[in-house]
Short mmCIF file of C-alpha atoms and ligand atoms in Angstrom, two decimals:
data_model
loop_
_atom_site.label_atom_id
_atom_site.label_comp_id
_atom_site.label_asym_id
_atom_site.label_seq_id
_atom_site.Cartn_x
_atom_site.Cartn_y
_atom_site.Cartn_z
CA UNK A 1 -9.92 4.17 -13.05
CA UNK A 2 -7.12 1.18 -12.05
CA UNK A 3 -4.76 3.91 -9.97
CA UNK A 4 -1.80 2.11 -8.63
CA UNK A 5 0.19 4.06 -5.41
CA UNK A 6 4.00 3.35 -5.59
CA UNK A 7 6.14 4.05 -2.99
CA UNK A 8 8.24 2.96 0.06
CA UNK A 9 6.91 1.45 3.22
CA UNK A 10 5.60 4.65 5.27
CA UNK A 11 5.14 6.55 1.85
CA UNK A 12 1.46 7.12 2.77
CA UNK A 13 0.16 4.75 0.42
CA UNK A 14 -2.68 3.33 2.78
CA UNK A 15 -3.78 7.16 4.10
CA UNK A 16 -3.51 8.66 0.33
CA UNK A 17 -5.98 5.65 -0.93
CA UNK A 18 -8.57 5.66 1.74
CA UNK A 19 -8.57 9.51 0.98
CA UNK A 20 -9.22 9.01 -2.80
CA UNK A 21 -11.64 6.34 -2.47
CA UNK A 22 -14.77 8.42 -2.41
CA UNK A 23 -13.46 10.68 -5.33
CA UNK A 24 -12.72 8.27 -7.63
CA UNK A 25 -15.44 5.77 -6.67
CA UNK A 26 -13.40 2.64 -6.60
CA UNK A 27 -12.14 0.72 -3.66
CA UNK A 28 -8.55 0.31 -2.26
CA UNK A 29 -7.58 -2.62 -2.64
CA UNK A 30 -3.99 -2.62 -0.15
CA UNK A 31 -2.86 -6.61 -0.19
CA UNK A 32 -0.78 -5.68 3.03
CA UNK A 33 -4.16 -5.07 4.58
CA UNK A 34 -5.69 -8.14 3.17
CA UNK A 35 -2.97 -10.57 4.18
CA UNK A 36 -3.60 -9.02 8.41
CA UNK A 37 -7.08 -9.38 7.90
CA UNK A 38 -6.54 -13.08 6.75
CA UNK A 39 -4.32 -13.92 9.44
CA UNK A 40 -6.64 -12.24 11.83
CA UNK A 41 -9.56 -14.71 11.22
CA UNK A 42 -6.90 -17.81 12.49
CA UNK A 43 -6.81 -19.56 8.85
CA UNK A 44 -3.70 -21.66 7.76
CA UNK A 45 -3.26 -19.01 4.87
CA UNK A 46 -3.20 -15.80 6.91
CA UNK A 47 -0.25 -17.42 9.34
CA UNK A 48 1.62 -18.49 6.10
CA UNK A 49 1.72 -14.87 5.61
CA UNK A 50 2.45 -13.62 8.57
CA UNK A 51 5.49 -16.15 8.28
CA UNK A 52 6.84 -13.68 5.55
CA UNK A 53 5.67 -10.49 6.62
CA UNK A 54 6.96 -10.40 10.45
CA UNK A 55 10.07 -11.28 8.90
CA UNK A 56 9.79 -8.35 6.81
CA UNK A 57 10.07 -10.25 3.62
CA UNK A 58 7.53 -10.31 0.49
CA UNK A 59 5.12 -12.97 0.30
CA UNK A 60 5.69 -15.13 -2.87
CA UNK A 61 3.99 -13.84 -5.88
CA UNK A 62 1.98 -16.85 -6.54
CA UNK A 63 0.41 -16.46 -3.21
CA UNK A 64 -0.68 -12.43 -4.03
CA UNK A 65 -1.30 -13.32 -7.34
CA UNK A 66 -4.74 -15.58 -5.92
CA UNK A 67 -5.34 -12.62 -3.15
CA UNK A 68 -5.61 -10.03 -5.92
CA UNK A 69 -7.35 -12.34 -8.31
CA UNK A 70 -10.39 -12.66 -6.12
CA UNK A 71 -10.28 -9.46 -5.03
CA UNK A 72 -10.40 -8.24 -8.47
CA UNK A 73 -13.53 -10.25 -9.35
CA UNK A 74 -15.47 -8.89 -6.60
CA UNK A 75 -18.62 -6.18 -7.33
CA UNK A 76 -16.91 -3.20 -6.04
CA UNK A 77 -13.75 -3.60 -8.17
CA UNK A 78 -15.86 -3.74 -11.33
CA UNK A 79 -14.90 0.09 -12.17
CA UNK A 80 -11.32 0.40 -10.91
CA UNK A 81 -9.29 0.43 -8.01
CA UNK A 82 -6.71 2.20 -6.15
CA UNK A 83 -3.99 -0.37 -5.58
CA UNK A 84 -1.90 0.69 -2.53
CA UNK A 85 0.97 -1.88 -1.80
CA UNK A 86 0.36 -3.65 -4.90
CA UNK A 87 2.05 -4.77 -7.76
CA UNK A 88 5.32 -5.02 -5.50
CA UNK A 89 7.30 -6.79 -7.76
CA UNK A 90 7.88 -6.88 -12.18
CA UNK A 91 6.23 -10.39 -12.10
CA UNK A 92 3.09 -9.19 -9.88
CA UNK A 93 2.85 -5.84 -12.27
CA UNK A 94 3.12 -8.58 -15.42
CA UNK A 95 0.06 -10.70 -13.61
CA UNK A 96 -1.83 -7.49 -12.77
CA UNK A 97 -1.75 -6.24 -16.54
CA UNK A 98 -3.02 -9.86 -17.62
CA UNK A 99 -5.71 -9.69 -15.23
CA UNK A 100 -6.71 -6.06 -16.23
CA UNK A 101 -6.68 -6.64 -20.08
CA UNK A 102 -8.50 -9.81 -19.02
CA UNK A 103 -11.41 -7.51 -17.99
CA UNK A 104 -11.38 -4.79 -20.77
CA UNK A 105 -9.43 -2.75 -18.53
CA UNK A 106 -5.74 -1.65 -17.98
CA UNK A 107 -3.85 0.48 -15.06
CA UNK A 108 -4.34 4.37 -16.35
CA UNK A 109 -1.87 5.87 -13.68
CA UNK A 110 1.23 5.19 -11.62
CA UNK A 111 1.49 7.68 -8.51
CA UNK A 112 5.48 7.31 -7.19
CA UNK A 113 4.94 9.03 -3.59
CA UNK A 114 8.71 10.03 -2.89
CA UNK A 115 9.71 10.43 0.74
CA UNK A 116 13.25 10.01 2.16
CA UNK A 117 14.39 6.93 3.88
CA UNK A 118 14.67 9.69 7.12
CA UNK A 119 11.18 9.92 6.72
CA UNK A 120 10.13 6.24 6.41
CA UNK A 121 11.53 5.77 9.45
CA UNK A 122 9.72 9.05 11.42
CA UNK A 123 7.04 7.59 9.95
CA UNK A 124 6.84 4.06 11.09
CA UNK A 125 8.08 4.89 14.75
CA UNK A 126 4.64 7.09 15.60
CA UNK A 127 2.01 4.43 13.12
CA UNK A 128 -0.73 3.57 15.37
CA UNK A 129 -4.15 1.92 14.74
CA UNK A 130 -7.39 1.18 15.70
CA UNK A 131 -8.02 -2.11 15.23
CA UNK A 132 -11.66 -1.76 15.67
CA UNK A 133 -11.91 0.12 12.69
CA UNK A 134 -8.49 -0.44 11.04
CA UNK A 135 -7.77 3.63 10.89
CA UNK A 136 -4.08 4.35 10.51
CA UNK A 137 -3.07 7.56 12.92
CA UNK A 138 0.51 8.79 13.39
CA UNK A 139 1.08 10.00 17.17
CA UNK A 140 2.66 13.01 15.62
CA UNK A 141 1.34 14.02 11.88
CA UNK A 142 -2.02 12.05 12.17
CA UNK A 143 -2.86 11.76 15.63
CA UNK A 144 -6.50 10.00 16.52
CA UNK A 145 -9.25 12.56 17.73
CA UNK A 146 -8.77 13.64 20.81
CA UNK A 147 -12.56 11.78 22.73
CA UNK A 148 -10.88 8.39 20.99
CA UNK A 149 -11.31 6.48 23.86
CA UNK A 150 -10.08 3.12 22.39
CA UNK A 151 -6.75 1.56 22.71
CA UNK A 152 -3.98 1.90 19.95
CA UNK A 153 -2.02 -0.45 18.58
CA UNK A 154 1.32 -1.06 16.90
CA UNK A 155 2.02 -3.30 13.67
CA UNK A 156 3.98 -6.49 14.72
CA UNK A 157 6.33 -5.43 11.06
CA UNK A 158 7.08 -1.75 12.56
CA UNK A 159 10.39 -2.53 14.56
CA UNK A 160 13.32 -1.76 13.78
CA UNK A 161 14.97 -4.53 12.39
CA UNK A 162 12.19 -5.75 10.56
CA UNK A 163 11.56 -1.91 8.72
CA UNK A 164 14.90 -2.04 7.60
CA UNK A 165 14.64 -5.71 6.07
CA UNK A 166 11.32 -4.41 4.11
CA UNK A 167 13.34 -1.10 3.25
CA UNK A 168 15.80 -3.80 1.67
CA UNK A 169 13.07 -5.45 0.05
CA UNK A 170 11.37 -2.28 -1.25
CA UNK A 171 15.23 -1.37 -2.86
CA UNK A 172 15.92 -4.74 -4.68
CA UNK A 173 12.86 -6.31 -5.67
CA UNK A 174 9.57 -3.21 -5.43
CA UNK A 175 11.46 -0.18 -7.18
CA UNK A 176 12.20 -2.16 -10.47
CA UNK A 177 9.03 -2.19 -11.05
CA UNK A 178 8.68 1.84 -11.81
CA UNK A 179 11.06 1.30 -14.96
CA UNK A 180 8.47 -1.15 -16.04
CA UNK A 181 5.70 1.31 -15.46
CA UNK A 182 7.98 4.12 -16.92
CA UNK A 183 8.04 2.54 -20.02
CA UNK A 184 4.95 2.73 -20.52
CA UNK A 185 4.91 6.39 -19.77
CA UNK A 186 2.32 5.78 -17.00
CA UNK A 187 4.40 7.05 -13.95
CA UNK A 188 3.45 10.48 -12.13
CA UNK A 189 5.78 11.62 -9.26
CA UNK A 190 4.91 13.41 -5.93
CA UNK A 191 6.33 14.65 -2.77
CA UNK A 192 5.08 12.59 -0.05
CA UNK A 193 6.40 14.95 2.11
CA UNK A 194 3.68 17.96 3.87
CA UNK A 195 0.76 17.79 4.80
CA UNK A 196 -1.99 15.24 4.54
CA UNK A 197 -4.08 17.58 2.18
CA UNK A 198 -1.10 18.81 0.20
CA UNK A 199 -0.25 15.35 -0.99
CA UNK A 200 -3.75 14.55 -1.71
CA UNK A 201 -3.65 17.74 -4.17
CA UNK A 202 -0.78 16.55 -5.76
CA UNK A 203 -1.92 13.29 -6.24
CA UNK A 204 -5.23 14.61 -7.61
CA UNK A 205 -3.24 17.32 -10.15
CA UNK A 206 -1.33 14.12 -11.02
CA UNK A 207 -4.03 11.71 -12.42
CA UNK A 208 -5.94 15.10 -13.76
CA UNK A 209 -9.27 15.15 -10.68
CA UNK A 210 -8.20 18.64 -9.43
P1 LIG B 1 2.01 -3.20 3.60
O1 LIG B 1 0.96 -3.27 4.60
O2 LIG B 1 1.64 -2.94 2.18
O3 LIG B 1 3.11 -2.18 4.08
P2 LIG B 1 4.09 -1.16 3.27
O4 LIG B 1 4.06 -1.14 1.80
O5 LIG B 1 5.39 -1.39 3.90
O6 LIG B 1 3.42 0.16 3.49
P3 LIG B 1 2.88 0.66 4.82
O7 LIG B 1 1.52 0.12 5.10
O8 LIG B 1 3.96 0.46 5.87
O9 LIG B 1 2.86 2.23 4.56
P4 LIG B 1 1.94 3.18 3.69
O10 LIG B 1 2.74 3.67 2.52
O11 LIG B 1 0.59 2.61 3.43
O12 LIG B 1 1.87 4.38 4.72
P5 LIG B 1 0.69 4.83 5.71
O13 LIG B 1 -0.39 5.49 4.93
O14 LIG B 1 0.34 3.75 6.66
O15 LIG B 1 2.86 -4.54 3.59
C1 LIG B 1 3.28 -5.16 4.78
C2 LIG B 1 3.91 -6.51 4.46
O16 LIG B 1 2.94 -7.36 3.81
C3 LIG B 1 5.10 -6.49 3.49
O17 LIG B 1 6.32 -6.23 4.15
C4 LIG B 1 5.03 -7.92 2.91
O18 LIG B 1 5.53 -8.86 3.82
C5 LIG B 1 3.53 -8.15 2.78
N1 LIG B 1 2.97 -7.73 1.50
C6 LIG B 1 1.98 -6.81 1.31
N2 LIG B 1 1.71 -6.66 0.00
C7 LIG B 1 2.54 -7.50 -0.66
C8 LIG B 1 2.75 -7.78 -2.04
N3 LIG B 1 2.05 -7.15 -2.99
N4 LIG B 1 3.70 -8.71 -2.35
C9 LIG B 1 4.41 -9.34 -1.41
N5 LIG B 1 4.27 -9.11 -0.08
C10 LIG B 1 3.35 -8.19 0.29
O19 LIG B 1 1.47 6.01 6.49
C11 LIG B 1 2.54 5.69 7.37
C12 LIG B 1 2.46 6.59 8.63
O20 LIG B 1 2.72 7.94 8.23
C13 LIG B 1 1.06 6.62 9.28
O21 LIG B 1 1.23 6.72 10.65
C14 LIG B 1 0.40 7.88 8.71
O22 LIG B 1 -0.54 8.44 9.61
C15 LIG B 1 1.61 8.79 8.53
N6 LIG B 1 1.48 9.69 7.38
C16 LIG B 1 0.90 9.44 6.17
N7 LIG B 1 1.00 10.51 5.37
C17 LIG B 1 1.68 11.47 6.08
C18 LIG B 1 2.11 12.81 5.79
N8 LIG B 1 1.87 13.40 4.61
N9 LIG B 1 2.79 13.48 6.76
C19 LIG B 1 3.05 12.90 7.97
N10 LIG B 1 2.66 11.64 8.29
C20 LIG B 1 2.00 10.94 7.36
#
């Protein structure tokens, strides 16, 4: 199954996907994830995106567009994937269905997770992670287990300023891209808003696993 996760920064995209992963047997592939990782390791390429993304902007669809292509044509993705954070724009959704029907396959399901921009906020303020293991907590909602004996840490984009340029980003350039989906009658919305587990549910009543 290609299972793409819609939704506004803080939507839950990331925790929803890792939860699904097992069920569905497909990786996530999250590009926001990718592009830390990249800049992690010191390369040219991974500070090019951090260029964009501590700015809160979108990196430049050409630049995904090779991310996801190599992504795709690695082992794990031959079944599927659960795309969290990706397509983000009409012209990455365009490249994503030419890669798909490249490969005999095409995206089955569009999950919208809908939360308020009161909650994107709440949301973002108490993200922490590990960045041993890259697990996402919220102090509140999600907290870490209580022998973690590690030390949290904060994403550089969470501030303030820079949430509210991605929220601007998300308005005018991500959420065009559900018409595009819509049209092709693939879209599925759910509350992002309860518990972990009850938006897992939905989720899984939405794509037809419960
Ligand atoms: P990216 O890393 O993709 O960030 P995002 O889309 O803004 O989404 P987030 O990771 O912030 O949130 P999420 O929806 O995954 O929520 P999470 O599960 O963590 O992108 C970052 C940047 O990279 C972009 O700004 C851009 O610069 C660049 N980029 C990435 N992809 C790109 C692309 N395709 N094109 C161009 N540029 C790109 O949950 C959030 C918090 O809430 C956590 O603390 C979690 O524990 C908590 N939580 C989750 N669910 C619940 C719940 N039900 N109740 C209470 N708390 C909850």
């Amino acid at each position: 199954m290609d299972l793409v996760l819609f939704g506004p920064p803080a939507a839950g995209k990331g925790t929803q996907a890792a939860r699904l992963t097992d069920l569905l047997k497909v990786p996530q592939i999250s590009t926001g994830d990718m592009m830390r990782t990249e800049k992690k390791s010191g390369s040219d390429l991974g500070q090019k995106f951090a260029d964009y993304m501590e700015k809160g902007l979108l990196v430049p669809d050409e630049m995904v567009g090779e991310l996801i292509k190599k992504r795709l044509g690695q082992d794990d993705a031959k079944n599927g994937a659960i795309f969290d954070g990706y397509p983000r724009t009409v012209a990455q959704a365009e490249l994503l269905d030419s890669i798909l029907t490249e490969l005999g396959r095409k995206v089955d399901k569009v999950v919208s997770i809908e939360v308020s921009l009161e909650t994107v906020v709440e949301r973002i303020s108490g993200r922490r992670t590990d960045p041993s293991t890259g697990q996402v907590y919220h102090l509140t909602y999600n907290p870490p287990p209580v022998d973690f004996g590690g030390e949290l840490a904060q994403r550089k984009d969470d501030t303030p300023d820079v949430v509210r340029e991605r929220y601007k980003g998300y308005e005018n350039k991500t959420l065009p891209v559900l018409p595009y989906y819509e049209a092709k009658e693939l879209v599925a919305a759910v509350d992002g808003v309860g518990s972990l587990d009850e938006v897992t549910e939905r989720i899984k009543a939405a794509i037809g696993t419960s």
